[in-house]
Amino acid sequence: MYVGAESQVQTSGGSSLTEKFPVNVGVHQGNILSPLLFNIFLNDFNHVSPNDSAPSIFKKKVSCLLYADDMVILSTTASGLQESLDHLDTYCNKWGLEVNAEKSHVITFRKSKKLKTNVAFYLQGNIIRSVENCNYLGFNLHSNGRTDLLQSTLVAKASRALFSLYKMPGFKNISIIQQLQLFNSLIKPILMYGSEVWGIHPLLTHLKKHNNYIFGSLFNRWSAQKVATRFCRNILGLHSKAPILPMLGDLGMYPLYIDILISSVKYWMSIMSKGKVDSLVYQAMLEAYSINTNTNIYNATSGLHDIVNYFNFPEIWDNLGGSNIYMTSTKLKKCMQLDFVKYWYNEISNQQHSRYLFYHQIKTNFNFENYLNIDSHKLRSCITRLRGSTHTLLVEKGRHLGLKREDRLCSECSTLDDENHFLFTCKKFSAMRHLYFEKFDPTVLLNLFQNGTIKELINLAKFINAGLFT
């Protein structure tokens, strides 16, 4: 298979190939057997490497981790790490291997901001750089153990992908439903990469400090939600300060934290249900479980425990994954959705939030609104802006000008210049109302927001556009 192996390189122009040249080292790139062959070749390294200073998981020493051609050497002391590097040097010399020093780093996980001593590490005659963070298997690991940098990296990648999506020919001409499907298929997986591991971390500080809270109110703690929010504002034609709850309500779109947390729960249940005592991940899960049970240290497992108890799913914790994963996670997801809808409804119906007064008048259910099926992006946006109070009426503009609500009066009618006044009574728009509505009736007009046909909603949008945005 490897006798007489040759290769070619495609030139930058892509129109030609170089002359064939012999390949005397390494495995064939792209061959399905290559990872297996490489693993077999390195299989004995873990067994012969020193592990006196290696960290333990349930008294089992873990001196290194191997994945394809990536290797992580673990040590609890600087001297132990250098000893392992010396052993790796000897091993590589024996078997004709070479380590890429430029891609190799040393990272010291610690609570303090600065290292107490500045120690140099060497491998094959090269100094291995010490760094504060590094990338491993798509994860940006930081020396403080936090996941903020990882989430920021995912947000940056997703933002670039979202920008490319906006530039896709015809994107703005497809329906809102299709745009949501593209977001869920192309952007959401980037934002959720590895969420099985980091999904609970954004909540840890809050859950540790507070016993009483409304879970739905925490949805903005995940930086991934900021990307989803920007996307919603873009497809609905809203400015960057438009309130998020009316957008989610009109789209019937649940916050990302629900899927993120469900992925964490499913991962826990999947690992624990397999119960493989020789599995390192399983033993690590048990270790975290033990730390949470026997100490006051609050970790991701502690957060998982509090979350499943909040939603009254103790079987996820007590049975150590013995429940049916699909059925249990599906039920939990439904409970999380209902919990958020409850929070959403309480917020929009709260009389103290004057910005939601009109929205609550026309919106009672968390579902995709029919007006979003209007083909015209401009007309859809007109209705969205009136519904969510991102318009030019004085009831909204006066808020930015520092006027008391009772002083935000229509110059024509000397009454509160709010959405109801604009739609039903303002004298400036009397002729316009009869132009766009055959039978003008305040009750019927208000009902259009929930039950209007596309034709009626288009007329409503044209009226709003002519009255407020032209």
XYZ file of C-alpha atoms in Angstrom:
470
model
C 0.000 0.000 0.000
C 2.843 2.383 0.876
C 5.488 0.922 -1.440
C 6.332 3.375 -4.208
C 3.852 5.981 -2.943
C 3.844 9.184 -4.980
C 1.996 12.488 -4.821
C 1.322 15.652 -6.793
C 0.463 19.220 -5.812
C -2.124 21.337 -7.569
C -0.777 24.783 -8.493
C -2.330 27.992 -7.182
C -4.074 28.609 -10.482
C -5.691 25.187 -10.264
C -5.114 24.456 -13.934
C -2.140 22.117 -13.624
C -0.323 19.652 -11.369
C 3.315 19.418 -10.444
C 5.484 16.471 -11.409
C 5.022 13.380 -9.261
C 7.380 13.035 -6.306
C 7.950 10.140 -3.888
C 6.330 10.167 -0.404
C 8.557 8.333 2.037
C 7.106 9.496 5.370
C 3.676 9.934 6.924
C 0.318 8.428 6.034
C -1.766 9.079 2.937
C -3.750 12.291 3.290
C -7.481 11.727 2.873
C -7.248 7.939 3.134
C -9.827 6.472 5.507
C -7.202 4.143 7.001
C -4.745 6.941 7.812
C -6.150 7.915 11.266
C -6.283 4.250 12.309
C -2.731 3.584 11.144
C -1.461 6.674 12.946
C -3.244 5.661 16.169
C -1.728 2.186 15.975
C 1.716 3.704 15.482
C 1.385 5.924 18.588
C -0.635 3.464 20.637
C 2.141 2.620 23.103
C 3.133 6.212 23.945
C 0.491 6.625 26.637
C 1.560 3.386 28.315
C 5.270 4.128 28.494
C 5.108 7.877 29.265
C 5.857 8.962 32.867
C 2.760 9.707 34.935
C 4.006 10.452 38.450
C 2.919 14.079 38.150
C -0.103 13.430 35.918
C -3.550 14.521 37.172
C -5.924 11.810 38.354
C -9.535 10.974 37.655
C -10.776 8.559 40.310
C -7.153 7.574 41.069
C -6.485 6.843 37.401
C -3.495 8.806 36.114
C -4.085 10.671 32.836
C -0.703 11.647 31.419
C -1.755 12.472 27.854
C -4.673 12.712 25.452
C -4.450 11.687 21.801
C -6.799 12.621 18.957
C -5.624 11.919 15.394
C -2.264 13.735 15.162
C -2.997 16.072 18.091
C -1.444 15.299 21.473
C -2.000 16.890 24.883
C 0.494 16.130 27.655
C -0.847 16.711 31.179
C 1.091 17.385 34.366
C 0.427 18.979 37.736
C 4.018 20.286 38.053
C 6.455 22.124 35.794
C 9.177 19.547 36.369
C 6.782 16.734 35.581
C 5.807 18.382 32.305
C 9.453 18.809 31.276
C 10.076 15.138 32.124
C 7.183 14.148 29.861
C 8.519 16.378 27.078
C 11.940 14.738 27.426
C 10.284 11.355 27.148
C 8.402 12.508 24.038
C 11.734 13.691 22.574
C 13.267 10.244 23.134
C 10.193 8.514 21.712
C 10.207 10.693 18.570
C 13.910 10.117 17.982
C 13.432 6.363 18.284
C 10.561 6.190 15.803
C 11.554 8.944 13.403
C 8.846 11.436 14.377
C 9.059 15.218 14.412
C 6.975 17.596 16.514
C 5.947 20.940 15.028
C 7.356 23.331 17.638
C 5.583 26.365 16.130
C 2.197 24.722 16.674
C 3.057 23.483 20.171
C 2.175 25.492 23.284
C 2.254 25.255 27.047
C -0.786 26.487 28.928
C -0.978 26.583 32.736
C -4.509 26.393 34.097
C -4.794 28.473 37.260
C -7.046 30.796 39.215
C -4.522 33.620 39.625
C -3.992 36.104 36.832
C -0.209 35.757 36.694
C 2.173 32.811 36.935
C 4.242 32.803 40.119
C 7.356 31.737 38.215
C 8.422 32.028 34.619
C 9.562 28.523 33.595
C 10.841 27.626 30.127
C 9.979 24.266 28.534
C 12.030 22.550 25.820
C 11.308 19.904 23.196
C 13.745 18.665 20.531
C 15.997 21.624 21.266
C 13.227 24.191 20.805
C 11.558 26.387 23.426
C 7.834 25.662 23.672
C 5.914 28.919 23.986
C 3.769 29.505 27.089
C 0.405 31.050 26.206
C -2.708 32.260 27.978
C -5.030 30.524 25.523
C -4.808 28.068 22.673
C -7.051 26.278 20.207
C -7.669 22.558 20.616
C -10.118 20.660 18.399
C -11.986 23.886 17.662
C -12.101 24.901 21.348
C -10.347 28.039 22.490
C -9.035 27.014 25.901
C -8.098 29.761 28.385
C -5.758 29.446 31.349
C -8.510 30.579 33.749
C -10.738 27.670 32.682
C -13.549 29.991 31.634
C -15.376 29.642 28.320
C -15.908 33.346 27.544
C -13.152 33.427 24.936
C -14.458 30.237 23.307
C -17.946 31.719 23.028
C -16.527 34.973 21.640
C -14.637 32.976 19.007
C -17.802 31.123 17.996
C -19.728 34.399 17.851
C -17.066 35.889 15.557
C -17.173 32.847 13.248
C -20.973 32.863 13.167
C -21.030 36.626 12.477
C -18.782 36.149 9.455
C -20.963 33.313 8.215
C -24.066 35.449 8.766
C -22.547 38.269 6.732
C -21.929 35.802 3.885
C -25.533 34.644 4.193
C -26.796 38.214 3.797
C -24.683 38.530 0.647
C -26.154 35.380 -0.844
C -27.993 36.286 -4.105
C -31.726 36.502 -3.529
C -31.534 36.099 0.262
C -33.698 39.155 0.916
C -36.282 37.959 -1.611
C -37.015 34.615 0.026
C -39.656 34.221 2.713
C -39.040 34.834 6.412
C -39.613 31.131 7.093
C -36.895 30.195 4.586
C -34.533 32.754 6.106
C -35.118 31.231 9.537
C -34.451 27.765 8.122
C -31.142 28.953 6.649
C -30.145 30.468 9.994
C -30.967 27.237 11.827
C -29.076 25.144 9.263
C -25.982 27.294 8.658
C -25.458 29.694 11.576
C -26.909 27.985 14.614
C -24.558 24.939 14.409
C -21.559 27.303 14.508
C -22.900 29.093 17.593
C -23.620 25.794 19.332
C -20.337 24.057 18.536
C -19.255 22.130 21.628
C -22.189 23.440 23.677
C -22.429 19.973 25.244
C -19.358 21.016 27.230
C -19.687 24.802 27.709
C -23.470 25.229 27.526
C -24.064 25.574 31.262
C -21.031 27.788 32.021
C -22.667 31.191 31.260
C -25.149 30.476 34.075
C -22.775 29.288 36.785
C -22.107 32.631 38.489
C -25.817 33.504 38.595
C -27.005 30.064 39.755
C -24.373 29.998 42.491
C -25.437 33.368 43.947
C -29.224 33.237 43.539
C -31.736 30.718 44.823
C -34.812 32.456 43.443
C -34.943 33.558 39.822
C -37.087 33.412 36.706
C -35.177 31.110 34.372
C -36.546 32.672 31.182
C -35.122 36.062 32.181
C -31.580 34.664 31.847
C -31.807 34.061 28.090
C -29.451 36.932 27.194
C -26.575 35.554 29.282
C -25.413 33.494 26.309
C -23.371 35.601 23.867
C -24.666 33.377 21.054
C -28.085 34.976 21.543
C -26.674 38.335 20.443
C -26.039 36.918 16.959
C -29.554 35.485 16.802
C -30.968 38.839 17.936
C -29.045 40.729 15.250
C -30.356 38.280 12.671
C -33.963 38.793 13.832
C -33.621 42.569 13.653
C -32.119 42.330 10.181
C -34.824 40.170 8.605
C -37.560 42.209 10.294
C -36.058 45.544 9.223
C -35.546 46.923 12.740
C -32.820 49.110 14.228
C -30.187 47.836 16.656
C -32.064 49.001 19.778
C -35.422 47.424 18.936
C -36.747 45.362 21.894
C -36.151 41.652 21.529
C -39.277 40.141 23.113
C -41.751 41.375 20.440
C -39.402 40.065 17.728
C -39.193 36.599 19.266
C -42.934 36.590 19.857
C -43.804 37.499 16.258
C -41.335 34.980 14.818
C -42.339 32.289 17.310
C -38.592 31.854 17.801
C -37.314 30.473 21.094
C -33.975 31.748 22.484
C -30.888 29.681 21.709
C -30.252 28.819 25.354
C -32.942 26.137 25.222
C -31.180 24.096 22.536
C -27.792 24.839 24.126
C -28.853 23.507 27.524
C -30.642 20.527 26.001
C -27.399 19.571 24.235
C -25.610 19.674 27.618
C -28.298 17.551 29.262
C -28.336 14.996 26.426
C -24.548 14.724 26.558
C -24.663 14.056 30.300
C -27.386 11.445 29.904
C -25.648 9.803 26.950
C -22.325 9.385 28.762
C -23.885 8.247 32.028
C -26.303 5.810 30.372
C -23.448 3.982 28.654
C -21.790 3.440 32.006
C -18.451 2.310 30.592
C -16.146 2.187 33.600
C -13.106 2.271 31.324
C -14.322 5.434 29.569
C -12.286 8.476 30.575
C -15.222 10.817 29.894
C -17.519 8.663 32.040
C -15.039 8.703 34.907
C -14.626 12.481 34.537
C -18.399 12.879 34.754
C -18.486 10.764 37.919
C -15.629 12.811 39.358
C -17.549 16.041 38.707
C -20.661 14.430 40.197
C -18.655 13.433 43.283
C -17.143 16.916 43.684
C -20.611 18.460 43.480
C -22.013 16.010 46.044
C -19.185 16.017 48.581
C -17.817 19.574 48.451
C -18.986 23.155 48.179
C -17.272 23.640 44.805
C -19.828 24.837 42.259
C -19.094 23.419 38.794
C -20.957 22.698 35.562
C -22.381 19.527 37.113
C -23.751 21.630 39.977
C -25.397 23.887 37.404
C -26.886 20.888 35.611
C -28.247 19.625 38.925
C -29.933 22.969 39.676
C -31.375 23.276 36.163
C -32.989 19.827 36.068
C -34.365 20.379 39.575
C -35.765 23.793 38.568
C -37.757 22.089 35.819
C -38.622 19.133 38.090
C -36.686 16.471 36.184
C -34.769 14.777 39.042
C -34.566 11.511 37.099
C -31.904 13.036 34.844
C -29.719 13.470 37.911
C -30.800 10.662 40.242
C -30.776 7.886 37.630
C -27.387 8.964 36.280
C -28.701 8.887 32.733
C -30.852 5.778 33.136
C -33.917 7.469 31.620
C -34.806 7.341 27.941
C -32.650 10.109 26.495
C -34.892 11.160 23.603
C -38.178 11.137 25.547
C -36.759 12.831 28.638
C -34.862 15.545 26.738
C -37.906 16.221 24.544
C -40.110 16.699 27.617
C -37.501 18.905 29.257
C -37.211 21.030 26.118
C -40.982 21.501 26.058
C -40.910 22.598 29.706
C -38.150 25.093 28.949
C -40.144 26.493 26.048
C -43.265 26.851 28.175
C -41.210 28.497 30.920
C -39.849 31.059 28.473
C -43.292 31.771 27.009
C -44.568 32.370 30.529
C -41.752 34.833 31.139
C -42.374 36.457 27.728
C -46.091 36.900 28.415
C -45.502 38.282 31.917
C -43.107 40.851 30.485
C -45.307 42.085 27.618
C -48.359 42.242 29.884
C -46.527 44.144 32.632
C -48.125 47.588 32.782
C -44.855 49.099 33.984
C -43.342 48.373 30.555
C -45.198 51.113 28.694
C -43.389 50.197 25.480
C -45.306 46.912 25.375
C -48.790 48.321 26.043
C -49.936 48.245 22.419
C -48.122 45.010 21.671
C -49.940 43.245 24.495
C -53.204 44.613 23.120
C -52.720 42.807 19.784
C -50.553 39.833 20.807
C -51.486 37.065 23.212
C -49.889 33.930 21.741
C -46.227 33.103 21.119
C -46.439 32.117 17.456
C -45.345 33.041 13.934
C -47.494 35.945 12.739
C -49.296 35.822 9.401
C -48.217 39.354 8.380
C -44.656 38.010 8.039
C -45.844 36.107 4.959
C -46.194 39.412 3.071
C -43.701 39.349 0.193
C -42.586 42.968 0.506
C -39.801 43.403 3.082
C -40.703 47.102 3.400
C -44.385 46.472 4.135
C -43.601 43.687 6.607
C -41.241 46.046 8.393
C -43.933 48.733 8.692
C -46.207 46.421 10.663
C -43.316 45.070 12.753
C -42.208 48.571 13.710
C -45.685 49.659 14.787
C -46.258 46.454 16.767
C -42.944 46.713 18.606
C -42.977 50.488 19.199
C -40.001 51.288 16.973
C -41.809 54.028 15.071
C -41.933 57.843 14.878
C -45.005 58.490 17.044
C -44.374 60.860 19.945
C -45.215 58.171 22.500
C -41.905 56.573 21.448
C -39.904 59.625 20.352
C -40.846 61.433 23.566
C -39.228 58.652 25.577
C -35.874 59.549 24.019
C -36.542 63.264 24.489
C -37.160 62.795 28.218
C -40.859 63.729 28.046
C -43.275 62.270 30.555
C -45.741 59.890 28.938
C -48.674 62.217 29.608
C -46.843 65.044 27.795
C -46.304 63.125 24.542
C -49.306 64.690 22.818
C -50.351 64.819 19.171
C -49.922 68.378 17.859
C -53.154 68.052 15.876
C -55.457 66.463 18.473
C -53.816 67.298 21.846
C -54.183 63.699 23.008
C -51.586 61.016 23.666
C -49.823 60.333 20.361
C -49.718 56.545 20.666
C -50.506 53.619 18.346
C -54.221 53.553 19.101
C -54.526 57.257 18.441
C -52.737 56.902 15.110
C -54.839 53.938 13.998
C -58.281 55.068 15.114
C -58.751 58.746 15.956
C -56.024 61.081 14.713
C -57.611 63.690 12.433
C -54.557 63.864 10.151
C -55.203 60.347 8.875
C -59.014 60.287 8.537
C -59.068 60.326 4.728
C -56.217 57.819 4.583
C -58.105 55.333 6.767
C -61.073 55.296 4.405
C -58.711 54.932 1.450
C -57.122 51.733 2.753
C -60.051 50.209 4.688
C -63.475 49.631 3.072
C -65.302 49.527 6.387
C -63.460 51.389 9.078
C -64.224 49.927 12.486
C -61.712 50.178 15.372
C -62.575 46.688 16.617
C -62.222 45.150 13.148
C -59.013 47.074 12.460
C -57.428 45.916 15.703
C -58.437 42.352 14.912
C -56.532 42.537 11.616
C -53.245 42.293 13.507
C -54.134 38.772 14.629
C -56.598 37.430 12.098
C -56.271 39.521 8.955
C -55.838 38.014 5.504
C -52.700 38.815 3.521
C -54.658 41.312 1.401
C -56.008 43.076 4.501
C -52.584 43.074 6.134
C -51.009 44.583 3.013
C -53.525 47.442 3.163
C -52.762 47.867 6.863
C -49.035 48.009 6.074
C -49.599 50.575 3.321
C -51.595 52.738 5.719
C -48.843 52.558 8.358
C -46.186 53.290 5.754
C -48.085 56.297 4.353
C -48.837 57.675 7.804
C -45.519 57.139 9.585
C -42.676 56.328 7.219
C -43.300 58.315 4.041
